[in-house]
Tab-separated table of C-alpha atoms in Angstrom:
chain	number	residue	atom	x	y	z
A	1	MET	CA	-23.459	16.309	42.937
A	2	SER	CA	-23.544	19.202	40.485
A	3	PRO	CA	-24.509	18.583	36.816
A	4	ALA	CA	-21.009	19.662	35.726
A	5	ILE	CA	-19.333	17.082	37.989
A	6	VAL	CA	-21.784	14.372	36.909
A	7	LEU	CA	-21.012	15.126	33.256
A	8	GLU	CA	-17.260	14.983	33.938
A	9	VAL	CA	-17.569	11.645	35.754
A	10	GLN	CA	-19.754	10.201	32.985
A	11	THR	CA	-17.320	11.391	30.309
A	12	HIS	CA	-14.358	9.891	32.189
A	13	TYR	CA	-16.266	6.597	32.636
A	14	LYS	CA	-17.120	6.394	28.950
A	15	GLU	CA	-13.505	7.015	27.957
A	16	GLU	CA	-12.239	4.370	30.404
A	17	GLU	CA	-14.871	1.944	29.056
A	18	LEU	CA	-13.638	2.699	25.543
A	19	LEU	CA	-10.069	2.001	26.446
A	20	GLU	CA	-10.869	-1.349	28.067
A	21	SER	CA	-12.569	-2.477	24.863
A	22	PRO	CA	-10.700	-3.619	21.726
A	23	GLU	CA	-11.239	-0.153	20.242
A	24	PHE	CA	-7.562	0.737	20.629
A	25	GLN	CA	-6.696	-2.056	18.155
A	26	LYS	CA	-8.471	0.060	15.530
A	27	GLY	CA	-5.893	2.810	15.814
A	28	VAL	CA	-5.321	6.247	17.266
A	29	LYS	CA	-7.076	7.969	14.381
A	30	HIS	CA	-10.218	5.962	15.132
A	31	LEU	CA	-10.078	6.933	18.814
A	32	CYS	CA	-9.656	10.595	17.919
A	33	GLU	CA	-12.579	10.401	15.532
A	34	ARG	CA	-14.630	9.155	18.481
A	35	GLY	CA	-13.870	12.422	20.260
A	36	ILE	CA	-11.623	11.444	23.166
A	37	THR	CA	-10.329	14.289	25.356
A	38	LYS	CA	-7.846	12.324	27.484
A	39	VAL	CA	-5.145	9.815	26.661
A	40	PRO	CA	-6.509	6.316	27.443
A	41	ARG	CA	-4.536	4.263	29.958
A	42	LYS	CA	-3.418	1.888	27.205
A	43	TYR	CA	-1.227	4.713	25.857
A	44	ILE	CA	0.120	6.117	29.130
A	45	LEU	CA	3.792	5.315	29.632
A	46	PRO	CA	5.365	4.585	33.022
A	47	ALA	CA	6.567	7.850	34.569
A	48	LEU	CA	10.259	7.210	33.841
A	49	ASP	CA	9.564	6.475	30.156
A	50	ARG	CA	7.508	9.586	29.486
A	51	PRO	CA	8.969	12.356	27.354
A	52	ILE	CA	10.131	15.496	29.093
A	53	SER	CA	8.869	18.607	27.354
A	54	PRO	CA	11.780	20.303	25.528
A	55	LYS	CA	10.871	23.519	27.317
A	56	LYS	CA	11.039	21.858	30.737
A	57	ASP	CA	14.216	20.002	29.831
A	58	GLY	CA	15.927	23.126	28.562
A	59	ALA	CA	16.617	21.348	25.280
A	60	THR	CA	16.994	23.246	22.050
A	61	SER	CA	16.548	22.153	18.468
A	62	PHE	CA	19.404	20.044	17.198
A	63	LYS	CA	21.149	20.332	13.859
A	64	LEU	CA	22.256	17.070	12.347
A	65	PRO	CA	25.320	16.975	10.091
A	66	ILE	CA	24.353	18.121	6.609
A	67	ILE	CA	25.576	16.135	3.610
A	68	ASP	CA	25.266	17.820	0.237
A	69	PHE	CA	24.411	15.118	-2.297
A	70	ALA	CA	25.605	17.380	-5.119
A	71	GLN	CA	29.079	17.434	-3.542
A	72	LEU	CA	29.122	13.638	-3.444
A	73	GLN	CA	28.702	13.690	-7.231
A	74	GLY	CA	31.271	16.422	-7.911
A	75	PRO	CA	34.954	17.268	-7.488
A	76	ASP	CA	34.517	17.681	-3.698
A	77	ARG	CA	33.562	14.007	-3.306
A	78	ILE	CA	36.565	13.136	-1.111
A	79	HIS	CA	35.701	15.911	1.344
A	80	ALA	CA	32.011	14.914	1.269
A	81	LEU	CA	32.925	11.265	1.933
A	82	LYS	CA	34.887	12.278	5.023
A	83	SER	CA	31.893	14.265	6.265
A	84	LEU	CA	29.633	11.272	5.549
A	85	SER	CA	31.910	8.912	7.469
A	86	LYS	CA	32.084	11.283	10.447
A	87	ALA	CA	28.275	11.637	10.487
A	88	CYS	CA	27.741	7.853	10.440
A	89	GLU	CA	30.350	7.243	13.141
A	90	GLU	CA	29.478	10.052	15.551
A	91	TYR	CA	25.740	10.607	15.007
A	92	GLY	CA	24.271	7.675	13.083
A	93	PHE	CA	22.105	10.302	11.341
A	94	PHE	CA	22.513	13.063	8.794
A	95	GLN	CA	20.396	15.416	6.711
A	96	LEU	CA	20.765	15.036	2.944
A	97	ILE	CA	20.220	18.149	0.829
A	98	ASN	CA	20.289	18.706	-2.947
A	99	HIS	CA	19.205	15.089	-3.350
A	100	GLY	CA	17.714	15.554	-6.811
A	101	ILE	CA	14.236	14.156	-6.127
A	102	ALA	CA	11.611	16.443	-7.629
A	103	ARG	CA	9.757	18.551	-5.084
A	104	GLN	CA	6.456	17.611	-6.720
A	105	SER	CA	7.083	13.891	-6.139
A	106	ILE	CA	7.622	14.611	-2.461
A	107	LEU	CA	4.520	16.788	-2.151
A	108	ASP	CA	2.413	14.225	-4.024
A	109	MET	CA	3.518	11.449	-1.677
A	110	ILE	CA	2.840	13.445	1.482
A	111	GLU	CA	-0.573	14.528	0.206
A	112	ALA	CA	-1.547	10.996	-0.847
A	113	GLY	CA	-0.494	9.668	2.550
A	114	ARG	CA	-2.480	12.360	4.321
A	115	LYS	CA	-5.574	11.566	2.255
A	116	PHE	CA	-5.326	7.868	3.102
A	117	PHE	CA	-5.628	8.635	6.809
A	118	GLU	CA	-8.566	10.919	6.077
A	119	LEU	CA	-10.512	7.974	4.645
A	120	SER	CA	-13.239	6.422	6.771
A	121	PHE	CA	-12.159	3.766	9.243
A	122	GLU	CA	-14.147	1.195	7.236
A	123	GLU	CA	-12.023	1.961	4.174
A	124	ARG	CA	-8.714	2.044	6.062
A	125	SER	CA	-9.497	-1.165	7.953
A	126	LYS	CA	-9.634	-3.173	4.695
A	127	TYR	CA	-5.846	-3.260	4.885
A	128	MET	CA	-5.466	-4.304	8.528
A	129	SER	CA	-3.404	-7.459	8.906
A	130	LYS	CA	-1.367	-9.240	11.560
A	131	ASP	CA	0.865	-10.745	8.878
A	132	VAL	CA	4.124	-8.764	8.946
A	133	ARG	CA	4.938	-10.143	5.473
A	134	ALA	CA	1.744	-8.755	3.894
A	135	PRO	CA	2.440	-6.515	0.860
A	136	VAL	CA	0.237	-3.817	2.401
A	137	ARG	CA	-0.587	-3.391	6.066
A	138	TYR	CA	-2.521	-0.775	7.995
A	139	GLY	CA	-1.965	-0.845	11.730
A	140	THR	CA	-1.256	1.041	14.904
A	141	SER	CA	1.357	1.383	17.647
A	142	PHE	CA	4.751	-0.303	17.123
A	143	ASN	CA	3.854	-3.983	17.485
A	144	GLN	CA	0.179	-4.014	18.388
A	145	ASN	CA	0.234	-7.758	19.053
A	146	LYS	CA	2.900	-7.433	21.751
A	147	ASP	CA	3.003	-3.830	23.015
A	148	ARG	CA	1.886	-3.561	26.634
A	149	VAL	CA	1.652	0.214	26.211
A	150	PHE	CA	0.518	1.460	22.812
A	151	CYS	CA	2.178	4.385	21.075
A	152	TRP	CA	0.304	7.301	19.508
A	153	ARG	CA	0.775	6.308	15.898
A	154	ASP	CA	-1.019	4.681	12.988
A	155	PHE	CA	0.799	3.487	9.906
A	156	LEU	CA	0.423	2.264	6.344
A	157	LYS	CA	3.187	-0.072	5.204
A	158	LEU	CA	3.758	-0.755	1.513
A	159	ASP	CA	6.168	-3.451	0.364
A	160	CYS	CA	7.889	-2.082	-2.744
A	161	HIS	CA	9.876	-4.986	-4.154
A	162	PRO	CA	9.221	-6.208	-6.721
A	163	LEU	CA	6.751	-3.480	-7.632
A	164	SER	CA	5.030	-5.514	-10.338
A	165	ASP	CA	4.108	-8.191	-7.777
A	166	VAL	CA	2.958	-5.991	-4.913
A	167	LEU	CA	1.250	-3.104	-6.697
A	168	PRO	CA	-2.120	-4.894	-7.205
A	169	TYR	CA	-2.415	-5.265	-3.403
A	170	TRP	CA	-1.832	-1.575	-2.619
A	171	PRO	CA	-4.850	0.566	-1.653
A	172	SER	CA	-6.889	1.797	-4.607
A	173	SER	CA	-8.116	4.734	-2.563
A	174	PRO	CA	-7.280	7.548	-2.529
A	175	THR	CA	-6.945	7.271	-6.280
A	176	GLU	CA	-3.609	9.112	-6.428
A	177	LEU	CA	-1.868	6.960	-3.794
A	178	ARG	CA	-0.590	4.172	-6.033
A	179	GLN	CA	1.014	6.404	-8.643
A	180	ALA	CA	2.474	8.762	-6.048
A	181	ALA	CA	3.969	5.821	-4.126
A	182	VAL	CA	5.338	4.169	-7.273
A	183	ASN	CA	7.100	7.360	-8.347
A	184	TYR	CA	8.370	8.072	-4.868
A	185	SER	CA	9.603	4.515	-4.236
A	186	LYS	CA	11.554	4.458	-7.511
A	187	GLU	CA	13.200	7.807	-6.821
A	188	THR	CA	14.114	6.961	-3.241
A	189	LYS	CA	15.496	3.558	-4.313
A	190	PHE	CA	17.790	5.265	-6.826
A	191	LEU	CA	18.886	7.790	-4.204
A	192	TYR	CA	19.489	5.011	-1.680
A	193	LEU	CA	21.742	3.130	-4.105
A	194	MET	CA	23.787	6.268	-4.721
A	195	VAL	CA	24.179	6.892	-0.986
A	196	VAL	CA	25.071	3.229	-0.369
A	197	GLY	CA	27.816	3.516	-2.986
A	198	ALA	CA	29.234	6.483	-1.108
A	199	ILE	CA	29.003	4.643	2.222
A	200	LEU	CA	30.850	1.623	0.824
A	201	GLU	CA	33.549	3.969	-0.455
A	202	SER	CA	33.759	5.715	2.919
A	203	LEU	CA	34.307	2.302	4.542
A	204	GLY	CA	37.178	1.556	2.162
A	205	LEU	CA	35.114	-0.927	0.156
A	206	ALA	CA	34.979	1.071	-3.087
A	207	GLU	CA	36.432	-1.852	-5.020
A	208	THR	CA	33.192	-3.776	-4.448
A	209	THR	CA	31.555	-1.443	-6.948
A	210	LYS	CA	34.090	-2.371	-9.625
A	211	ASP	CA	35.822	-5.714	-10.004
A	212	ILE	CA	34.500	-8.164	-7.443
A	213	ASP	CA	36.450	-11.282	-6.533
A	214	GLU	CA	34.140	-14.268	-6.796
A	215	ASN	CA	35.765	-15.747	-3.670
A	216	ASP	CA	35.444	-12.571	-1.612
A	217	GLY	CA	32.946	-12.425	1.245
A	218	ASP	CA	31.526	-9.184	-0.220
A	219	ASP	CA	30.915	-10.636	-3.681
A	220	HIS	CA	27.857	-9.433	-5.554
A	221	ILE	CA	27.119	-6.947	-2.796
A	222	ILE	CA	26.095	-4.185	-5.197
A	223	LYS	CA	23.678	-6.465	-7.034
A	224	GLU	CA	22.236	-7.494	-3.685
A	225	PHE	CA	21.601	-3.859	-2.852
A	226	GLN	CA	19.962	-3.333	-6.235
A	227	ASP	CA	17.705	-6.338	-5.647
A	228	GLY	CA	17.236	-5.432	-2.021
A	229	SER	CA	14.133	-4.936	0.045
A	230	GLN	CA	12.294	-1.637	0.266
A	231	LEU	CA	9.420	-0.822	2.580
A	232	LEU	CA	7.519	2.472	2.508
A	233	VAL	CA	5.977	3.372	5.854
A	234	VAL	CA	3.547	6.278	5.984
A	235	ASN	CA	3.251	7.334	9.638
A	236	CYS	CA	0.348	9.333	11.024
A	237	TYR	CA	0.653	10.936	14.463
A	238	PRO	CA	-2.695	12.575	15.312
A	239	SER	CA	-2.703	15.578	17.634
A	240	CYS	CA	-2.698	14.364	21.228
A	241	PRO	CA	-4.606	15.881	24.177
A	242	GLU	CA	-1.869	14.924	26.679
A	243	PRO	CA	1.420	14.636	24.762
A	244	ASP	CA	3.589	14.401	27.903
A	245	LEU	CA	2.059	11.012	28.758
A	246	THR	CA	2.814	9.089	25.580
A	247	LEU	CA	5.058	8.823	22.525
A	248	GLY	CA	4.457	8.551	18.776
A	249	ILE	CA	7.107	5.825	18.596
A	250	PRO	CA	9.178	4.597	21.557
A	251	PRO	CA	12.998	4.523	21.523
A	252	HIS	CA	14.193	2.110	18.859
A	253	SER	CA	16.734	1.591	16.115
A	254	ASP	CA	15.807	0.675	12.540
A	255	TYR	CA	16.543	-2.899	11.537
A	256	GLY	CA	17.599	-2.351	7.911
A	257	PHE	CA	20.644	-0.908	6.169
A	258	LEU	CA	19.535	2.698	5.709
A	259	THR	CA	16.298	4.606	6.299
A	260	LEU	CA	15.400	7.679	4.254
A	261	LEU	CA	12.919	9.726	6.270
A	262	LEU	CA	10.757	12.479	4.872
A	263	GLN	CA	9.249	14.791	7.488
A	264	ASP	CA	6.534	17.381	7.149
A	265	GLU	CA	6.940	20.769	8.839
A	266	VAL	CA	5.815	19.565	12.291
A	267	THR	CA	8.703	18.684	14.607
A	268	GLY	CA	8.651	15.390	16.461
A	269	LEU	CA	11.751	13.301	15.701
A	270	GLN	CA	14.252	13.022	18.531
A	271	ILE	CA	17.572	11.158	18.561
A	272	GLN	CA	19.690	10.123	21.492
A	273	HIS	CA	22.975	12.004	21.315
A	274	GLN	CA	25.592	12.096	24.061
A	275	GLY	CA	23.109	10.711	26.552
A	276	ARG	CA	20.365	13.245	25.853
A	277	TRP	CA	17.239	13.311	23.739
A	278	VAL	CA	17.512	16.109	21.180
A	279	THR	CA	14.864	17.303	18.744
A	280	VAL	CA	15.729	17.278	15.042
A	281	GLU	CA	14.500	20.401	13.320
A	282	PRO	CA	13.082	19.629	9.850
A	283	ILE	CA	14.913	21.200	6.904
A	284	PRO	CA	12.581	21.828	3.967
A	285	ASN	CA	13.164	19.564	0.955
A	286	SER	CA	15.702	17.345	2.720
A	287	PHE	CA	15.875	13.740	3.889
A	288	VAL	CA	16.902	12.547	7.315
A	289	ILE	CA	18.990	9.419	6.738
A	290	ASN	CA	19.970	7.060	9.501
A	291	VAL	CA	22.160	4.011	9.932
A	292	GLY	CA	20.198	0.805	10.492
A	293	ASP	CA	21.107	-2.317	12.439
A	294	HIS	CA	22.134	-4.140	9.257
A	295	LEU	CA	24.666	-1.451	8.388
A	296	GLU	CA	26.035	-1.587	11.943
A	297	ILE	CA	26.522	-5.331	11.484
A	298	PHE	CA	27.956	-4.971	7.968
A	299	SER	CA	30.425	-2.278	9.107
A	300	ASN	CA	31.347	-4.435	12.116
A	301	GLY	CA	30.306	-1.656	14.464
A	302	ARG	CA	32.134	1.232	12.810
A	303	TYR	CA	28.850	2.882	11.844
A	304	ARG	CA	26.241	2.540	14.589
A	305	SER	CA	22.475	2.603	14.522
A	306	VAL	CA	21.189	5.163	17.011
A	307	LEU	CA	18.126	5.186	19.216
A	308	HIS	CA	15.415	7.590	18.141
A	309	ARG	CA	11.809	8.261	19.089
A	310	VAL	CA	8.894	10.484	18.103
A	311	LEU	CA	7.090	13.082	20.216
A	312	VAL	CA	3.463	13.984	19.564
A	313	ASN	CA	1.932	17.422	19.316
A	314	PRO	CA	-1.050	18.797	21.257
A	315	LEU	CA	-2.286	20.953	18.379
A	316	ARG	CA	-1.145	19.500	15.080
A	317	SER	CA	-1.123	16.089	13.459
A	318	ARG	CA	2.113	14.979	11.831
A	319	ILE	CA	2.876	12.877	8.765
A	320	SER	CA	6.231	11.288	7.996
A	321	ILE	CA	7.269	8.829	5.307
A	322	ALA	CA	10.076	6.368	5.937
A	323	SER	CA	11.688	4.418	3.124
A	324	LEU	CA	13.491	1.454	4.729
A	325	HIS	CA	16.116	-0.306	2.645
A	326	SER	CA	18.295	-3.367	3.060
A	327	LEU	CA	19.508	-6.494	1.303
A	328	PRO	CA	16.993	-9.004	-0.123
A	329	PHE	CA	14.818	-10.866	2.388
A	330	GLY	CA	16.681	-14.102	1.692
A	331	SER	CA	20.171	-12.639	2.147
A	332	MET	CA	22.421	-13.143	5.137
A	333	VAL	CA	23.749	-9.966	6.747
A	334	ARG	CA	27.235	-10.321	8.189
A	335	PRO	CA	30.253	-8.125	8.908
A	336	SER	CA	32.287	-7.419	5.795
A	337	PRO	CA	35.424	-9.616	5.924
A	338	LYS	CA	37.462	-6.591	4.854
A	339	LEU	CA	36.512	-4.809	8.073
A	340	ILE	CA	37.625	-7.651	10.364
A	341	ASN	CA	41.198	-7.977	11.633
A	342	ASP	CA	43.142	-8.596	14.845
A	343	ALA	CA	42.603	-5.029	15.997
A	344	ASN	CA	38.899	-5.123	15.106
A	345	PRO	CA	37.607	-8.677	15.590
A	346	ARG	CA	34.225	-9.840	14.417
A	347	ARG	CA	31.524	-8.351	16.668
A	348	TYR	CA	28.223	-9.721	15.304
A	349	LYS	CA	26.598	-13.001	14.337
A	350	ASP	CA	25.193	-13.558	10.876
A	351	THR	CA	21.557	-12.556	10.696
A	352	ASP	CA	18.696	-12.431	8.223
A	353	PHE	CA	15.168	-11.088	7.876
A	354	ALA	CA	13.641	-14.379	8.955
A	355	SER	CA	15.420	-14.066	12.308
A	356	PHE	CA	14.279	-10.483	12.678
A	357	ILE	CA	10.650	-11.240	11.816
A	358	GLU	CA	10.621	-14.201	14.197
A	359	TYR	CA	12.096	-12.017	16.937
A	360	ILE	CA	9.644	-9.141	16.607
A	361	ALA	CA	6.732	-11.568	16.428
A	362	SER	CA	7.651	-12.988	19.821
A	363	HIS	CA	9.138	-9.996	21.669
A	364	GLU	CA	8.087	-6.531	22.674
A	365	HIS	CA	10.380	-4.160	20.802
A	366	ARG	CA	12.584	-2.233	23.211
A	367	SER	CA	15.517	-0.010	22.280
A	368	LYS	CA	18.093	-2.078	20.338
A	369	ASN	CA	17.144	-5.451	21.768
A	370	PHE	CA	17.186	-7.272	18.409
A	371	LEU	CA	20.666	-6.014	17.531
A	372	ASP	CA	21.839	-6.813	21.064
A	373	SER	CA	20.742	-10.406	20.458
A	374	ARG	CA	23.105	-10.555	17.455
A	375	ARG	CA	26.231	-9.354	19.257
A	376	LEU	CA	29.151	-11.667	19.925
A	377	THR	CA	30.369	-11.458	23.504
């Protein structure tokens, strides 16, 4: 056997040995730092679940509906609300421009997130936890305790409410992370509340922002949104030697009310639209906003959460920052009584975060399986 073949066999053996060990629990970044040249079997999807290269599929970049936040605040609000309603009904996603968040706050957050993943594994691993309620959690894959096949993603999750309680638990390194995340979380929370107000108005529930009937099923809804949960998720998708074999995140819907996603310049996000996976092209200084399962329930199915996934890149790592928002952890999410009638009967059971957390702790997350468990037949 030639020396070259021997070296190849030894390299393959070492990588297979690595994958059979608990090393993959330490994250994709850790594996890459060890110098892997092939995707370990733990990350290889069944053939039918693997992404098809956009070039092979003939797919082109996809333009989501664009909502101009400035128009929502101006004299064209009625027209903007109609566009918002159409986007939520037909796409479940839209791009928000002219959102008013300072460019520097966005750049600071992306840079701080990038620096966290550049820390040594020993430093990053201080924040590893299996407790999904932990105020800070560093981890990998989607649900590393249940996933049979891991996805090519590491994450840092920061609980943001109430800030005064959770801030002491956040990473102290890199030094700029805490302040960048505090600023960013406050600005995205304000933006979220403004967008939620517009969504309520587009659903015909504008009166809930004014005089609220104490006996109404939607009572105190605005205050609940103000006191609602917020989770910042910094996602890291390292460059992948065999990107056609794995995914950054598998097809899923988001559980909350709305997600505000900040992308860097590297493409990767795909949504399922009209039966096809389409790639969302990033627009500089914009947010991708998507309907979550809780909004689908609240709107009684008028606005639908949509499956989306993340591709990985063979040459470039990718960072994204998701700000997930919903009602408080103790609140019950149910269809708004004002959106239920004989023509549109109630479609979903009441649900809460406790049910969701219990479900994800005991199930492998697939597509919209949690929301499907809440549907009324």
